[in-house]
C-alpha positions as a printed Julia matrix, in Angstrom:
351×3 Matrix{Float64}:
   0.03   -0.04    0.01
   1.27    3.44   -0.81
   0.48    7.02    0.33
   1.53   10.55    0.1
   4.91   11.05    1.79
   6.25   14.35    0.51
   3.3    16.72    0.71
   1.29   15.21    3.56
   2.35   16.38    7.11
   1.41   14.03    9.94
  -2.26   14.22   10.59
  -1.9    14.0    14.36
  -1.25   17.56   15.46
  -1.7    17.22   19.24
   1.03   16.68   21.78
   1.34   13.05   20.79
   2.24   14.0    17.28
   5.46   15.96   18.14
   7.83   13.21   17.02
   6.07   12.6    13.79
   6.14   16.32   13.01
   9.81   16.57   13.96
  10.69   13.72   11.58
   8.63   15.38    8.76
  10.45   18.67    9.18
  13.74   16.96    9.27
  12.86   15.09    6.04
  12.03   18.36    4.27
  15.39   19.89    5.35
  17.31   16.83    4.17
  15.57   16.94    0.81
  16.39   20.63    0.36
  20.1    19.97    1.05
  20.14   17.13   -1.57
  20.28   14.23    0.86
  17.26   12.6    -0.81
  17.98    9.06    0.56
  18.0    10.18    4.12
  14.94   12.47    3.34
  13.0     9.43    2.07
  13.73    7.44    5.14
  12.65   10.28    7.35
   9.37   10.94    5.36
   8.54    7.18    5.83
   9.36    7.37    9.61
   7.18   10.49    9.93
   4.29    8.62    8.24
   4.88    5.64   10.48
   4.81    7.75   13.62
   1.63    9.53   12.72
  -0.86    9.05   15.52
  -3.79    8.99   13.04
  -3.09    5.75   11.17
  -4.85    6.4     7.88
  -1.72    5.67    5.87
  -0.2     2.12    5.92
   3.0     1.8     7.83
   6.12    0.04    6.68
   5.37   -2.73    9.14
   1.95   -3.26    7.72
   3.36   -3.42    4.17
   5.89   -6.08    5.41
   3.01   -8.16    6.86
   1.26   -8.04    3.45
   4.24   -9.12    1.42
   5.12  -11.94    3.89
   1.51  -13.18    3.94
   1.47  -13.2     0.08
   4.76  -15.22    0.05
   3.53  -17.66    2.68
   0.16  -18.19    0.92
   1.88  -18.22   -2.57
  -0.37  -15.62   -3.96
   0.62  -12.91   -6.48
   1.91   -9.75   -4.8
   2.0    -6.48   -6.68
   4.22   -3.99   -5.02
   2.27   -0.7    -5.63
   4.4     1.08   -3.07
   7.58    0.4    -5.18
   5.75    1.32   -8.4
   4.81    4.82   -7.06
   8.31    5.27   -5.59
   9.84    4.51   -9.03
   7.69    7.25  -10.64
   8.34    9.89   -8.02
  11.21   12.28   -7.46
  13.84   10.64   -5.2
  11.35    7.82   -4.58
   9.17   10.05   -2.52
   5.5    10.27   -3.71
   3.53   13.49   -3.22
   0.98   15.55   -5.01
   2.45   14.4    -8.29
   0.45   11.1    -7.86
  -1.84   11.86   -4.88
  -4.69   14.35   -4.39
  -4.66   14.03   -0.62
  -3.03   11.78    1.98
  -3.64    8.46    0.17
  -6.07    8.69   -2.7
  -4.24    8.75   -6.06
  -4.85   11.18   -8.86
  -5.88    9.86  -12.27
  -2.26    9.49  -13.03
  -1.71    7.45   -9.77
  -4.69    5.18  -10.53
  -3.51    4.71  -14.06
  -0.16    3.68  -12.73
  -1.79    1.14  -10.56
  -3.79   -0.17  -13.57
  -0.57   -0.56  -15.61
   1.0    -2.56  -12.84
  -1.94   -4.89  -12.67
  -1.87   -5.21  -16.42
   1.78   -6.03  -16.46
   1.32   -8.81  -13.95
  -1.64  -10.21  -15.84
   0.55  -10.48  -18.88
   3.39  -11.96  -16.89
   1.06  -14.61  -15.52
  -0.34  -15.3   -18.98
  -3.97  -15.09  -17.64
  -5.26  -13.86  -21.06
  -4.73  -16.78  -23.48
  -6.2   -14.81  -26.39
  -5.18  -11.22  -25.78
  -3.84   -8.64  -28.14
  -0.18   -9.22  -27.81
   0.62   -5.95  -29.64
  -1.24   -3.78  -27.16
   0.87   -1.6   -24.98
  -0.78    0.82  -22.44
  -0.48    4.59  -23.27
   1.71    6.8   -21.25
  -1.14    8.62  -19.6
  -4.76    7.93  -18.58
  -7.14    7.37  -21.49
  -9.36   10.4   -22.11
  -9.36   11.78  -18.55
 -10.27   15.42  -19.28
  -9.26   18.6   -17.49
 -12.92   18.8   -16.32
 -12.48   15.31  -14.68
  -9.53   16.64  -12.75
 -11.47   19.78  -11.76
 -14.38   17.76  -10.56
 -12.1    15.54   -8.45
 -10.26   18.46   -6.9
 -13.53   20.25   -6.1
 -15.0    17.07   -4.52
 -12.12   16.8    -2.04
 -11.82   20.51   -1.39
 -13.99   20.55    1.61
 -12.65   17.21    2.89
  -9.2    18.6     2.98
 -10.31   21.39    5.3
 -11.98   19.27    7.97
 -10.9    16.47   10.32
  -8.39   14.87   10.22
  -6.9    17.75    8.29
  -6.51   21.26    9.69
  -9.95   22.86    9.96
 -10.87   25.84    7.77
 -14.23   27.16    6.76
 -14.49   26.82    2.94
 -17.15   26.7     0.31
 -17.42   26.61   -3.47
 -17.0    30.38   -3.54
 -13.53   30.11   -2.07
 -12.46   27.19   -4.28
  -9.7    28.21   -6.73
  -9.81   26.73  -10.19
  -7.09   24.16  -10.87
  -7.51   24.17  -14.59
  -9.74   26.9   -16.12
 -12.66   29.07  -14.88
 -15.06   27.35  -17.32
 -14.07   23.93  -15.96
 -14.54   25.18  -12.33
 -18.02   26.47  -13.15
 -19.06   23.24  -14.98
 -17.65   21.14  -12.19
 -19.63   23.07   -9.71
 -22.9    22.57  -11.71
 -22.14   18.82  -11.92
 -21.51   18.39   -8.23
 -24.13   20.71   -6.78
 -26.87   20.6    -9.42
 -27.43   17.79  -11.97
 -24.76   15.08  -11.12
 -24.84   14.08  -14.82
 -21.23   13.31  -15.94
 -22.14   13.04  -19.61
 -23.93   16.38  -19.6
 -20.97   18.03  -17.9
 -18.55   16.8   -20.55
 -20.82   18.09  -23.34
 -21.13   21.41  -21.65
 -17.37   21.63  -21.53
 -17.16   20.71  -25.16
 -19.52   23.65  -25.9
 -17.17   26.07  -24.22
 -14.28   24.8   -26.27
 -16.16   25.17  -29.55
 -17.22   28.76  -28.49
 -13.52   29.64  -28.18
 -12.59   27.65  -31.4
 -10.63   25.1   -29.47
 -11.94   22.34  -31.58
  -9.24   19.8   -30.75
 -10.23   19.91  -27.05
 -13.9    19.63  -27.92
 -13.11   16.52  -29.91
 -11.24   15.05  -26.98
 -14.24   15.64  -24.73
 -16.48   13.69  -27.13
 -13.95   10.83  -27.29
 -13.8    10.87  -23.47
 -17.54   10.21  -23.37
 -17.31    7.49  -25.95
 -14.58    5.82  -23.93
 -16.85    5.5   -20.87
 -20.16    5.05  -22.85
 -18.98    3.01  -25.84
 -22.64    2.0   -26.78
 -23.9     5.56  -26.99
 -24.53    7.14  -30.38
 -24.48   10.71  -29.05
 -20.7    11.26  -28.85
 -20.33   10.26  -32.56
 -23.37   12.31  -33.53
 -21.81   15.4   -31.97
 -18.42   14.57  -33.48
 -20.08   14.31  -36.96
 -21.89   17.65  -36.45
 -18.66   19.42  -35.44
 -16.68   17.96  -38.34
 -19.58   19.04  -40.63
 -19.41   22.59  -39.27
 -15.61   22.54  -39.93
 -16.11   21.37  -43.55
 -14.46   18.01  -42.94
 -17.17   15.95  -44.6
 -15.07   12.7   -44.7
 -14.79   12.64  -40.88
 -18.42   13.79  -40.62
 -19.65   10.84  -42.7
 -17.51    8.35  -40.77
 -18.84    9.53  -37.36
 -22.43    9.57  -38.65
 -22.03    5.96  -39.66
 -20.58    5.08  -36.17
 -23.53    6.87  -34.5
 -26.15    5.03  -36.66
 -24.59    1.69  -35.89
 -25.17    2.39  -32.16
 -28.84    3.5   -32.66
 -30.35    1.09  -35.25
 -33.84    0.99  -33.77
 -34.42    4.67  -32.77
 -32.01    6.92  -34.81
 -34.13    9.95  -34.56
 -32.56   12.83  -36.63
 -29.39   10.9   -37.34
 -30.35    9.59  -40.83
 -31.74   13.06  -41.86
 -28.5    14.82  -40.93
 -26.4    12.07  -42.36
 -28.27   12.37  -45.7
 -27.43   16.11  -45.82
 -23.72   15.4   -45.63
 -24.01   12.67  -48.28
 -25.77   15.11  -50.54
 -23.08   17.67  -50.09
 -20.43   15.19  -51.28
 -22.56   14.44  -54.36
 -23.7    10.98  -53.15
 -27.34   11.69  -53.82
 -28.35    8.13  -54.41
 -27.22    7.05  -50.92
 -28.76   10.21  -49.48
 -32.15    9.11  -50.93
 -31.74    5.59  -49.36
 -30.92    7.14  -45.98
 -33.68    9.69  -45.99
 -36.3     7.18  -46.9
 -35.23    5.1   -43.94
 -35.34    8.23  -41.74
 -38.94    8.96  -42.73
 -40.0     5.53  -41.45
 -37.9     5.53  -38.22
 -38.93    6.33  -34.72
 -38.07    9.57  -33.05
 -39.08   12.04  -35.8
 -41.65   14.64  -34.86
 -44.27   15.68  -37.45
 -42.21   18.8   -38.31
 -39.06   16.79  -38.7
 -40.8    14.24  -40.93
 -42.04   17.15  -43.05
 -38.41   18.41  -43.36
 -37.28   14.97  -44.35
 -39.8    14.98  -47.18
 -38.5    18.25  -48.47
 -34.93   17.0   -48.57
 -36.08   13.81  -50.23
 -37.67   15.8   -53.03
 -34.42   17.82  -53.55
 -32.3    14.67  -53.58
 -34.66   13.14  -56.16
 -34.26   16.28  -58.27
 -30.48   16.07  -58.09
 -30.69   12.5   -59.43
 -33.04   13.53  -62.27
 -35.95   11.63  -60.8
 -38.18   14.54  -61.55
 -41.62   12.9   -61.38
 -40.84   11.38  -58.01
 -39.4    14.72  -56.84
 -42.62   16.46  -57.9
 -44.72   13.91  -56.08
 -42.84   14.34  -52.75
 -42.73   18.1   -53.19
 -46.52   18.32  -53.72
 -47.07   16.43  -50.44
 -44.75   18.84  -48.7
 -46.28   21.94  -50.11
 -49.83   20.74  -49.25
 -48.76   21.19  -45.56
 -46.28   24.1   -45.99
 -47.43   26.11  -48.93
 -45.26   29.17  -48.12
 -41.91   27.38  -47.71
 -39.51   29.52  -49.73
 -36.98   26.87  -50.73
 -39.76   24.45  -51.64
 -41.37   27.0   -53.91
 -37.97   27.67  -55.57
 -37.58   23.92  -56.2
 -41.11   23.81  -57.63
 -40.1    26.5   -60.17
 -37.03   24.59  -61.15
 -39.11   21.46  -61.65
 -41.4    23.15  -64.24
 -38.62   22.81  -66.76
 -38.67   19.05  -66.41
 -42.31   18.32  -65.4
 -44.25   20.79  -67.51
 -47.72   19.35  -66.74
 -47.47   19.7   -62.94
């Protein structure tokens, strides 16, 4: 078991905590003078002398390793893994957010250690042998960090930590003011993580930070792989940016995840197909959209207009006229539909 050594003073601040505090201060002094080996030993002693035993002592870790050896079970030395990734082998706020709970980087380090041992033991007989874990957590966004820091903010100012009256108003943003605001709305209002991620993406798009917005959408997909919405939002963003190839690819991914109730997806997908000149496929998609669930009466009407325009673009003029007439019976003042009607007169003179 591992814990914060460098940045966590002993939690016991009464008379009984004098020795632990003396050791902690001595450790800091040794570290400053460059005697990092002695500093590490003193930091460990300070932790072990802490009267509030929230952090595992060296003795307790020895018991764990000895028990694992005696029982012949696999032992993964997380304490050593954290030491290897920390300056002078002394973990602090680089891997912990408080006295013993890791940051996303810390938890990811743990996951990699477990994965390495699973590979070593050959537990996965049919795994992807080419897979190698990335260097950092997968799609943990700045907003996720902000939510985490905000959640522990009040905890760090009450027992067993030094008491201080704090609130959201006194919380300083760790990343950006927008992330702070959205994290607050998530924690204190709706508790909907997916919504919070999409709200953050909106702020990125508003400031033209499109790469960050795309990473937000991929983060949602990573944790909700069966949801069509991240890909629908990606498709819409790529469409706005004029990247129709990526827009089409993401619309297709979205549709595969919503086969029974696609809503507006086929309609929007057909518009992109039409822009690329693939009118025939646009017709197939829009016909399917008109029979799918999730379209309102107004949206179904809009789909019929687009169908008539796609039919016109493929020289299916009689079919286009038929669909347009149905549309104009309900929306006789629609400007674009009336313009299409005028264009059709050249090809369907007896309309």
